[in-house]
PDB file of C-alpha atoms in Angstrom:
ATOM      1  CA  MET B 146     138.099  18.323  70.031  1.00  0.00           C
ATOM      2  CA  GLY B 147     138.776  20.874  72.722  1.00  0.00           C
ATOM      3  CA  ARG B 148     142.419  22.476  72.185  1.00  0.00           C
ATOM      4  CA  VAL B 149     145.497  20.481  74.454  1.00  0.00           C
ATOM      5  CA  THR B 150     147.323  23.900  74.531  1.00  0.00           C
ATOM      6  CA  VAL B 151     146.241  27.526  74.452  1.00  0.00           C
ATOM      7  CA  ARG B 152     148.469  30.628  73.115  1.00  0.00           C
ATOM      8  CA  ARG B 153     148.407  33.627  75.146  1.00  0.00           C
ATOM      9  CA  PRO B 154     150.709  36.529  75.515  1.00  0.00           C
ATOM     10  CA  VAL B 155     152.696  36.634  78.065  1.00  0.00           C
ATOM     11  CA  ARG B 156     155.273  39.698  79.481  1.00  0.00           C
ATOM     12  CA  LYS B 157     158.247  37.822  80.867  1.00  0.00           C
ATOM     13  CA  ILE B 158     160.381  39.742  83.222  1.00  0.00           C
ATOM     14  CA  SER B 159     163.898  38.747  84.493  1.00  0.00           C
ATOM     15  CA  ALA B 160     166.997  40.462  85.940  1.00  0.00           C
ATOM     16  CA  ASN B 161     168.355  41.836  82.468  1.00  0.00           C
ATOM     17  CA  ARG B 162     165.005  41.436  79.979  1.00  0.00           C
ATOM     18  CA  ASP B 163     161.528  42.491  79.963  1.00  0.00           C
ATOM     19  CA  VAL B 164     160.098  40.995  76.769  1.00  0.00           C
ATOM     20  CA  ARG B 165     156.151  40.690  75.587  1.00  0.00           C
ATOM     21  CA  ARG B 166     155.352  37.068  73.510  1.00  0.00           C
ATOM     22  CA  PRO B 167     153.133  34.212  72.905  1.00  0.00           C
ATOM     23  CA  ASP B 168     153.150  31.417  75.601  1.00  0.00           C
ATOM     24  CA  ALA B 169     151.624  27.885  76.012  1.00  0.00           C
ATOM     25  CA  LEU B 170     149.336  26.736  78.534  1.00  0.00           C
ATOM     26  CA  ALA B 171     148.090  23.673  79.316  1.00  0.00           C
ATOM     27  CA  ALA B 172     144.402  23.596  78.513  1.00  0.00           C
ATOM     28  CA  GLU B 173     141.833  23.153  81.418  1.00  0.00           C
ATOM     29  CA  GLU B 174     138.031  22.504  79.877  1.00  0.00           C
ATOM     30  CA  PRO B 175     134.826  21.314  82.060  1.00  0.00           C
ATOM     31  CA  LEU B 176     133.884  17.317  81.500  1.00  0.00           C
ATOM     32  CA  GLU B 177     130.591  16.368  82.594  1.00  0.00           C
ATOM     33  CA  ILE B 178     130.638  12.620  82.440  1.00  0.00           C
ATOM     34  CA  ARG B 179     126.904  11.052  82.406  1.00  0.00           C
ATOM     35  CA  VAL B 180     126.005   7.379  82.711  1.00  0.00           C
ATOM     36  CA  GLY B 181     122.327   6.434  81.188  1.00  0.00           C
ATOM     37  CA  GLY B 182     121.948  10.270  80.740  1.00  0.00           C
ATOM     38  CA  LYS B 183     122.571  10.972  83.917  1.00  0.00           C
ATOM     39  CA  ALA B 184     124.840  13.485  84.976  1.00  0.00           C
ATOM     40  CA  LEU B 185     127.666  11.748  87.356  1.00  0.00           C
ATOM     41  CA  ALA B 186     130.767  13.827  87.716  1.00  0.00           C
ATOM     42  CA  VAL B 187     132.225  16.905  86.508  1.00  0.00           C
ATOM     43  CA  THR B 188     135.824  17.320  86.410  1.00  0.00           C
ATOM     44  CA  MET B 189     138.654  19.894  85.130  1.00  0.00           C
ATOM     45  CA  ARG B 190     140.595  18.134  82.402  1.00  0.00           C
ATOM     46  CA  THR B 191     142.992  18.218  79.550  1.00  0.00           C
ATOM     47  CA  PRO B 192     141.122  17.776  76.305  1.00  0.00           C
ATOM     48  CA  GLY B 193     141.705  14.777  74.941  1.00  0.00           C
ATOM     49  CA  ASN B 194     141.358  10.847  75.657  1.00  0.00           C
ATOM     50  CA  ASP B 195     138.162  11.616  77.088  1.00  0.00           C
ATOM     51  CA  VAL B 196     136.896   8.322  76.476  1.00  0.00           C
ATOM     52  CA  GLU B 197     139.786   6.792  77.992  1.00  0.00           C
ATOM     53  CA  LEU B 198     138.991   8.841  81.234  1.00  0.00           C
ATOM     54  CA  ALA B 199     135.590   8.167  81.495  1.00  0.00           C
ATOM     55  CA  HIS B 200     136.431   4.304  81.656  1.00  0.00           C
ATOM     56  CA  GLY B 201     138.827   4.837  83.755  1.00  0.00           C
ATOM     57  CA  PHE B 202     136.850   6.799  86.445  1.00  0.00           C
ATOM     58  CA  LEU B 203     133.925   4.258  86.212  1.00  0.00           C
ATOM     59  CA  LEU B 204     136.584   1.450  86.970  1.00  0.00           C
ATOM     60  CA  SER B 205     138.027   3.140  89.786  1.00  0.00           C
ATOM     61  CA  GLU B 206     134.546   3.854  91.286  1.00  0.00           C
ATOM     62  CA  GLY B 207     133.538   0.364  90.983  1.00  0.00           C
ATOM     63  CA  VAL B 208     130.959   0.406  88.034  1.00  0.00           C
ATOM     64  CA  LEU B 209     133.211  -0.973  85.450  1.00  0.00           C
ATOM     65  CA  ALA B 210     135.255  -4.208  85.327  1.00  0.00           C
ATOM     66  CA  SER B 211     135.715  -4.867  81.545  1.00  0.00           C
ATOM     67  CA  ARG B 212     135.210  -2.990  78.208  1.00  0.00           C
ATOM     68  CA  GLU B 213     132.460  -5.339  77.423  1.00  0.00           C
ATOM     69  CA  ASP B 214     130.548  -3.757  80.702  1.00  0.00           C
ATOM     70  CA  VAL B 215     129.967  -0.527  78.193  1.00  0.00           C
ATOM     71  CA  ALA B 216     127.597  -0.414  75.333  1.00  0.00           C
ATOM     72  CA  VAL B 217     128.756   2.712  73.960  1.00  0.00           C
ATOM     73  CA  ALA B 218     130.136   6.080  74.938  1.00  0.00           C
ATOM     74  CA  ARG B 219     129.391   9.631  73.137  1.00  0.00           C
ATOM     75  CA  TYR B 220     129.689  12.976  73.250  1.00  0.00           C
ATOM     76  CA  CYS B 221     126.441  14.576  73.697  1.00  0.00           C
ATOM     77  CA  ASP B 222     125.248  17.645  71.698  1.00  0.00           C
ATOM     78  CA  GLY B 223     126.558  21.011  73.542  1.00  0.00           C
ATOM     79  CA  VAL B 224     128.014  24.354  71.596  1.00  0.00           C
ATOM     80  CA  ASP B 225     129.626  27.469  72.409  1.00  0.00           C
ATOM     81  CA  ASP B 226     128.944  30.677  71.409  1.00  0.00           C
ATOM     82  CA  GLN B 227     130.339  30.615  68.186  1.00  0.00           C
ATOM     83  CA  GLY B 228     128.025  27.116  67.867  1.00  0.00           C
ATOM     84  CA  ARG B 229     130.542  24.672  67.506  1.00  0.00           C
ATOM     85  CA  ASN B 230     130.549  21.641  69.837  1.00  0.00           C
ATOM     86  CA  THR B 231     132.223  21.928  73.158  1.00  0.00           C
ATOM     87  CA  TYR B 232     132.909  18.130  73.098  1.00  0.00           C
ATOM     88  CA  ASN B 233     132.473  18.702  76.817  1.00  0.00           C
ATOM     89  CA  VAL B 234     129.592  16.269  77.585  1.00  0.00           C
ATOM     90  CA  LEU B 235     130.672  12.402  77.200  1.00  0.00           C
ATOM     91  CA  ASP B 236     127.435   9.856  77.608  1.00  0.00           C
ATOM     92  CA  VAL B 237     128.110   6.364  78.676  1.00  0.00           C
ATOM     93  CA  ALA B 238     125.492   3.695  78.251  1.00  0.00           C
ATOM     94  CA  LEU B 239     126.582   0.576  79.808  1.00  0.00           C
ATOM     95  CA  ALA B 240     126.069  -3.004  78.663  1.00  0.00           C
ATOM     96  CA  GLU B 241     122.427  -4.624  79.605  1.00  0.00           C
ATOM     97  CA  GLY B 242     123.163  -6.166  83.355  1.00  0.00           C
ATOM     98  CA  VAL B 243     126.067  -3.721  84.331  1.00  0.00           C
ATOM     99  CA  ALA B 244     124.496  -2.212  87.654  1.00  0.00           C
ATOM    100  CA  PRO B 245     124.660   1.626  87.547  1.00  0.00           C
ATOM    101  CA  PRO B 246     126.447   3.931  89.913  1.00  0.00           C
ATOM    102  CA  GLU B 247     125.268   4.125  93.530  1.00  0.00           C
ATOM    103  CA  THR B 248     122.857   6.973  94.288  1.00  0.00           C
ATOM    104  CA  GLY B 249     122.818   6.236  97.920  1.00  0.00           C
ATOM    105  CA  VAL B 250     126.098   8.106  98.830  1.00  0.00           C
ATOM    106  CA  GLU B 251     125.758  11.934  98.726  1.00  0.00           C
ATOM    107  CA  ARG B 252     128.100  13.252  96.368  1.00  0.00           C
ATOM    108  CA  ASN B 253     128.776  16.822  94.875  1.00  0.00           C
ATOM    109  CA  PHE B 254     129.290  16.378  91.322  1.00  0.00           C
ATOM    110  CA  TYR B 255     132.100  18.783  90.731  1.00  0.00           C
ATOM    111  CA  THR B 256     135.893  17.728  91.052  1.00  0.00           C
ATOM    112  CA  THR B 257     138.832  19.968  90.517  1.00  0.00           C
ATOM    113  CA  SER B 258     141.614  19.352  88.794  1.00  0.00           C
ATOM    114  CA  SER B 259     143.844  18.768  91.490  1.00  0.00           C
ATOM    115  CA  CYS B 260     141.377  16.509  93.670  1.00  0.00           C
ATOM    116  CA  GLY B 261     139.142  13.490  92.005  1.00  0.00           C
ATOM    117  CA  VAL B 262     137.714  12.458  95.453  1.00  0.00           C
ATOM    118  CA  CYS B 263     136.616  16.060  96.891  1.00  0.00           C
ATOM    119  CA  GLY B 264     132.921  15.452  95.877  1.00  0.00           C
ATOM    120  CA  LYS B 265     132.759  12.399  98.626  1.00  0.00           C
ATOM    121  CA  ALA B 266     130.537  12.765 101.537  1.00  0.00           C
ATOM    122  CA  ALA B 267     132.687  10.739 103.806  1.00  0.00           C
ATOM    123  CA  LEU B 268     136.397   9.363 103.517  1.00  0.00           C
ATOM    124  CA  ASP B 269     134.659   5.552 104.096  1.00  0.00           C
ATOM    125  CA  ALA B 270     132.521   6.555 100.847  1.00  0.00           C
ATOM    126  CA  VAL B 271     136.065   6.267  98.850  1.00  0.00           C
ATOM    127  CA  LYS B 272     137.407   3.154 100.653  1.00  0.00           C
ATOM    128  CA  LEU B 273     135.640   1.343  97.804  1.00  0.00           C
ATOM    129  CA  ARG B 274     136.269  -2.670  97.290  1.00  0.00           C
ATOM    130  CA  SER B 275     138.285  -3.500  94.075  1.00  0.00           C
ATOM    131  CA  ARG B 276     137.170  -6.652  92.259  1.00  0.00           C
ATOM    132  CA  PHE B 277     140.791  -7.220  91.984  1.00  0.00           C
ATOM    133  CA  SER B 278     143.149  -7.809  94.485  1.00  0.00           C
ATOM    134  CA  PRO B 279     146.368  -5.822  94.402  1.00  0.00           C
ATOM    135  CA  GLY B 280     147.654  -7.476  96.807  1.00  0.00           C
ATOM    136  CA  LYS B 281     148.015 -10.670  94.772  1.00  0.00           C
ATOM    137  CA  SER B 282     149.863  -8.842  92.118  1.00  0.00           C
ATOM    138  CA  GLU B 283     153.228 -10.725  91.417  1.00  0.00           C
ATOM    139  CA  PHE B 284     155.106  -7.655  89.574  1.00  0.00           C
ATOM    140  CA  ALA B 285     158.251  -7.185  90.800  1.00  0.00           C
ATOM    141  CA  VAL B 286     160.984  -4.862  89.374  1.00  0.00           C
ATOM    142  CA  SER B 287     164.534  -3.986  89.894  1.00  0.00           C
ATOM    143  CA  THR B 288     165.715  -0.659  91.587  1.00  0.00           C
ATOM    144  CA  ASP B 289     168.019  -0.192  88.546  1.00  0.00           C
ATOM    145  CA  VAL B 290     164.715  -0.361  85.891  1.00  0.00           C
ATOM    146  CA  LEU B 291     162.767   2.261  88.855  1.00  0.00           C
ATOM    147  CA  SER B 292     165.843   4.455  88.793  1.00  0.00           C
ATOM    148  CA  LYS B 293     165.312   5.102  84.829  1.00  0.00           C
ATOM    149  CA  LEU B 294     161.158   5.524  84.761  1.00  0.00           C
ATOM    150  CA  PRO B 295     161.195   9.113  85.624  1.00  0.00           C
ATOM    151  CA  ASP B 296     163.205  10.104  82.273  1.00  0.00           C
ATOM    152  CA  THR B 297     162.141   8.114  79.958  1.00  0.00           C
ATOM    153  CA  LEU B 298     158.386   9.444  81.161  1.00  0.00           C
ATOM    154  CA  ARG B 299     159.772  13.036  81.263  1.00  0.00           C
ATOM    155  CA  THR B 300     161.046  12.060  76.951  1.00  0.00           C
ATOM    156  CA  GLN B 301     157.145  11.307  76.368  1.00  0.00           C
ATOM    157  CA  GLN B 302     155.508  13.986  77.927  1.00  0.00           C
ATOM    158  CA  LYS B 303     155.024  15.882  74.671  1.00  0.00           C
ATOM    159  CA  VAL B 304     152.791  18.634  76.079  1.00  0.00           C
ATOM    160  CA  PHE B 305     154.548  19.196  79.338  1.00  0.00           C
ATOM    161  CA  ALA B 306     157.718  20.098  77.330  1.00  0.00           C
ATOM    162  CA  SER B 307     155.842  22.737  75.375  1.00  0.00           C
ATOM    163  CA  THR B 308     153.728  24.057  78.934  1.00  0.00           C
ATOM    164  CA  GLY B 309     155.439  22.818  82.349  1.00  0.00           C
ATOM    165  CA  GLY B 310     151.702  22.785  83.358  1.00  0.00           C
ATOM    166  CA  LEU B 311     150.715  19.130  83.044  1.00  0.00           C
ATOM    167  CA  HIS B 312     150.774  15.667  85.223  1.00  0.00           C
ATOM    168  CA  ALA B 313     151.410  12.332  83.683  1.00  0.00           C
ATOM    169  CA  ALA B 314     151.074   8.889  84.543  1.00  0.00           C
ATOM    170  CA  ALA B 315     152.275   5.681  82.661  1.00  0.00           C
ATOM    171  CA  LEU B 316     151.962   1.785  82.739  1.00  0.00           C
ATOM    172  CA  PHE B 317     155.352  -0.009  82.975  1.00  0.00           C
ATOM    173  CA  ASP B 318     156.443  -3.507  82.711  1.00  0.00           C
ATOM    174  CA  THR B 319     159.454  -5.329  84.320  1.00  0.00           C
ATOM    175  CA  GLU B 320     161.676  -3.779  81.930  1.00  0.00           C
ATOM    176  CA  GLY B 321     160.909  -0.531  82.212  1.00  0.00           C
ATOM    177  CA  ASN B 322     159.028  -0.123  78.939  1.00  0.00           C
ATOM    178  CA  LEU B 323     155.935   2.203  79.413  1.00  0.00           C
ATOM    179  CA  ALA B 324     152.972   0.813  77.475  1.00  0.00           C
ATOM    180  CA  VAL B 325     151.110   3.743  77.982  1.00  0.00           C
ATOM    181  CA  VAL B 326     151.591   7.369  78.486  1.00  0.00           C
ATOM    182  CA  ARG B 327     149.013  10.010  79.347  1.00  0.00           C
ATOM    183  CA  GLU B 328     149.230  13.949  80.175  1.00  0.00           C
ATOM    184  CA  ASP B 329     146.527  16.084  82.324  1.00  0.00           C
ATOM    185  CA  VAL B 330     146.342  19.131  84.379  1.00  0.00           C
ATOM    186  CA  GLY B 331     145.134  16.405  86.926  1.00  0.00           C
ATOM    187  CA  ARG B 332     146.869  13.801  88.119  1.00  0.00           C
ATOM    188  CA  HIS B 333     143.882  11.998  88.926  1.00  0.00           C
ATOM    189  CA  ASN B 334     142.614  12.514  85.208  1.00  0.00           C
ATOM    190  CA  ALA B 335     145.824  11.399  83.661  1.00  0.00           C
ATOM    191  CA  VAL B 336     145.871   7.758  85.769  1.00  0.00           C
ATOM    192  CA  ASP B 337     142.233   7.694  84.629  1.00  0.00           C
ATOM    193  CA  LYS B 338     142.853   7.944  80.899  1.00  0.00           C
ATOM    194  CA  VAL B 339     145.800   5.467  81.529  1.00  0.00           C
ATOM    195  CA  LEU B 340     143.177   3.044  83.425  1.00  0.00           C
ATOM    196  CA  GLY B 341     140.560   3.450  80.827  1.00  0.00           C
ATOM    197  CA  TRP B 342     143.222   2.533  78.097  1.00  0.00           C
ATOM    198  CA  ALA B 343     144.264  -0.536  79.866  1.00  0.00           C
ATOM    199  CA  LEU B 344     140.285  -1.212  80.514  1.00  0.00           C
ATOM    200  CA  GLN B 345     139.726  -0.531  76.739  1.00  0.00           C
ATOM    201  CA  GLU B 346     142.610  -2.928  75.832  1.00  0.00           C
ATOM    202  CA  GLY B 347     141.446  -5.892  77.849  1.00  0.00           C
ATOM    203  CA  ARG B 348     144.075  -5.389  80.354  1.00  0.00           C
ATOM    204  CA  ILE B 349     142.473  -4.780  83.375  1.00  0.00           C
ATOM    205  CA  PRO B 350     143.117  -6.274  86.094  1.00  0.00           C
ATOM    206  CA  ALA B 351     146.313  -4.910  85.322  1.00  0.00           C
ATOM    207  CA  GLY B 352     148.619  -6.575  87.775  1.00  0.00           C
ATOM    208  CA  ASP B 353     151.213  -7.503  85.239  1.00  0.00           C
ATOM    209  CA  THR B 354     152.333  -3.245  85.446  1.00  0.00           C
ATOM    210  CA  GLY B 355     153.151  -0.966  87.384  1.00  0.00           C
ATOM    211  CA  LEU B 356     151.909   2.208  87.806  1.00  0.00           C
ATOM    212  CA  LEU B 357     154.186   5.659  87.478  1.00  0.00           C
ATOM    213  CA  VAL B 358     152.760   9.649  88.293  1.00  0.00           C
ATOM    214  CA  SER B 359     155.074  12.159  87.569  1.00  0.00           C
ATOM    215  CA  GLY B 360     153.831  14.145  90.824  1.00  0.00           C
ATOM    216  CA  ARG B 361     152.852  12.891  94.320  1.00  0.00           C
ATOM    217  CA  ALA B 362     151.040  10.030  95.248  1.00  0.00           C
ATOM    218  CA  SER B 363     147.756  10.879  96.807  1.00  0.00           C
ATOM    219  CA  PHE B 364     145.050   8.512  98.167  1.00  0.00           C
ATOM    220  CA  GLU B 365     142.873   9.047  95.531  1.00  0.00           C
ATOM    221  CA  LEU B 366     145.874   7.417  93.212  1.00  0.00           C
ATOM    222  CA  VAL B 367     146.303   4.710  95.628  1.00  0.00           C
ATOM    223  CA  GLN B 368     142.396   3.805  95.545  1.00  0.00           C
ATOM    224  CA  LYS B 369     142.862   4.023  91.432  1.00  0.00           C
ATOM    225  CA  ALA B 370     145.578   1.613  91.396  1.00  0.00           C
ATOM    226  CA  ALA B 371     143.916  -0.801  93.517  1.00  0.00           C
ATOM    227  CA  MET B 372     140.892  -0.909  91.913  1.00  0.00           C
ATOM    228  CA  ALA B 373     142.539  -1.929  88.673  1.00  0.00           C
ATOM    229  CA  GLY B 374     144.318  -4.401  90.464  1.00  0.00           C
ATOM    230  CA  ILE B 375     147.922  -3.119  90.280  1.00  0.00           C
ATOM    231  CA  GLY B 376     150.068  -3.974  93.080  1.00  0.00           C
ATOM    232  CA  LEU B 377     152.791  -1.451  92.482  1.00  0.00           C
ATOM    233  CA  LEU B 378     152.633   2.682  91.773  1.00  0.00           C
ATOM    234  CA  ALA B 379     155.644   4.736  92.036  1.00  0.00           C
ATOM    235  CA  ALA B 380     155.785   8.636  92.208  1.00  0.00           C
ATOM    236  CA  VAL B 381     158.162  11.111  91.908  1.00  0.00           C
ATOM    237  CA  SER B 382     157.242  13.455  94.446  1.00  0.00           C
ATOM    238  CA  ALA B 383     155.747  12.878  97.687  1.00  0.00           C
ATOM    239  CA  PRO B 384     153.174  10.442  99.215  1.00  0.00           C
ATOM    240  CA  SER B 385     150.663  11.366 101.899  1.00  0.00           C
ATOM    241  CA  SER B 386     150.363   9.398 104.801  1.00  0.00           C
ATOM    242  CA  LEU B 387     146.698   8.174 104.103  1.00  0.00           C
ATOM    243  CA  ALA B 388     148.252   7.070 100.975  1.00  0.00           C
ATOM    244  CA  ALA B 389     150.757   4.892 102.662  1.00  0.00           C
ATOM    245  CA  GLU B 390     147.891   3.601 104.900  1.00  0.00           C
ATOM    246  CA  LEU B 391     145.519   2.608 101.980  1.00  0.00           C
ATOM    247  CA  ALA B 392     148.416   0.565 100.242  1.00  0.00           C
ATOM    248  CA  GLU B 393     149.694  -1.295 103.011  1.00  0.00           C
ATOM    249  CA  GLU B 394     146.017  -1.838 103.652  1.00  0.00           C
ATOM    250  CA  ASN B 395     145.596  -3.240 100.018  1.00  0.00           C
ATOM    251  CA  GLY B 396     149.195  -5.345 100.119  1.00  0.00           C
ATOM    252  CA  MET B 397     150.638  -2.924  97.496  1.00  0.00           C
ATOM    253  CA  THR B 398     154.089  -1.438  97.416  1.00  0.00           C
ATOM    254  CA  LEU B 399     154.085   2.200  97.457  1.00  0.00           C
ATOM    255  CA  ILE B 400     157.428   4.253  96.521  1.00  0.00           C
ATOM    256  CA  GLY B 401     158.065   8.173  96.610  1.00  0.00           C
ATOM    257  CA  PHE B 402     160.807  10.236  95.799  1.00  0.00           C
ATOM    258  CA  LEU B 403     161.696   8.223  92.950  1.00  0.00           C
ATOM    259  CA  ARG B 404     164.406  10.416  91.246  1.00  0.00           C
ATOM    260  CA  ASP B 405     167.778   9.723  89.771  1.00  0.00           C
ATOM    261  CA  ASP B 406     169.172   6.678  91.484  1.00  0.00           C
ATOM    262  CA  SER B 407     167.439   7.371  94.863  1.00  0.00           C
ATOM    263  CA  MET B 408     163.500   6.254  96.229  1.00  0.00           C
ATOM    264  CA  ASN B 409     162.050   5.859  99.402  1.00  0.00           C
ATOM    265  CA  LEU B 410     159.856   2.550  99.755  1.00  0.00           C
ATOM    266  CA  TYR B 411     157.152   3.181 102.165  1.00  0.00           C
ATOM    267  CA  THR B 412     155.173  -0.304 102.088  1.00  0.00           C
ATOM    268  CA  GLY B 413     155.601  -3.609  99.703  1.00  0.00           C
ATOM    269  CA  GLU B 414     159.257  -4.281  99.643  1.00  0.00           C
ATOM    270  CA  HIS B 415     158.950  -7.752  98.262  1.00  0.00           C
ATOM    271  CA  ARG B 416     158.178  -6.201  94.984  1.00  0.00           C
ATOM    272  CA  VAL B 417     161.238  -4.194  94.481  1.00  0.00           C
ATOM    273  CA  LEU B 418     164.180  -6.966  93.342  1.00  0.00           C
ATOM    274  CA  GLY B 419     167.901  -5.921  94.452  1.00  0.00           C
ATOM    275  CA  LEU B 420     167.721  -4.846  97.745  1.00  0.00           C
ATOM    276  CA  GLY B 421     170.100  -5.583 100.666  1.00  0.00           C
TER     277      GLY B 421
END
């Protein structure tokens, strides 16, 4: 398995210091996801939890609905210049009767660590229809619980603590307990890993949980939450206009700027308890 962090020399300069020392950087490597031996996508990610990432990605693409939809997921042979397996190609074999990804929509098979839908040919192509309606989620949480979530998440961001360079995503319950936390250089990858975990644990649809992300709430993250049947997405930073529109369209609750005892509630007020 690839390294999660990489040590590199750095020259640290400040007003009264100029020193050279090793520094920990978040690892970033490509992962090619194949379905039935056919390349579907390449994403730049932090190595680790790759099977979860592939499951979550295929869930958000509408290919998977349950863990039984996958027959097997395994790394393909691939070596670096020293003959070591790179673990950068993962092939997912679908169970009998599960339809493969649609091929009619043009796609570039490359996504950066900052954008998971950049390869889509048109905006309409990413407005997938979820098999699980997020608007039917009865999940509700108090403002007191929400306000504590960012600090709770930070305490579990182990790689972020050493590098300062990773996004995080988590699923949480009504008491603010985090069921799973995943980190990655790509915010969409972190969410895919969380959703992939939920799929493998038989917890999709995940309408009984909320999704927390450490950065901003983009259209693609709302889309992924909707595809998993999640009715509430809370972000530490800002949402985009399209994210708010999609959340409203799907009957979801979208929270941004969740910091300390303040937050902005953009859609779905009925899932936030304790409001005046």
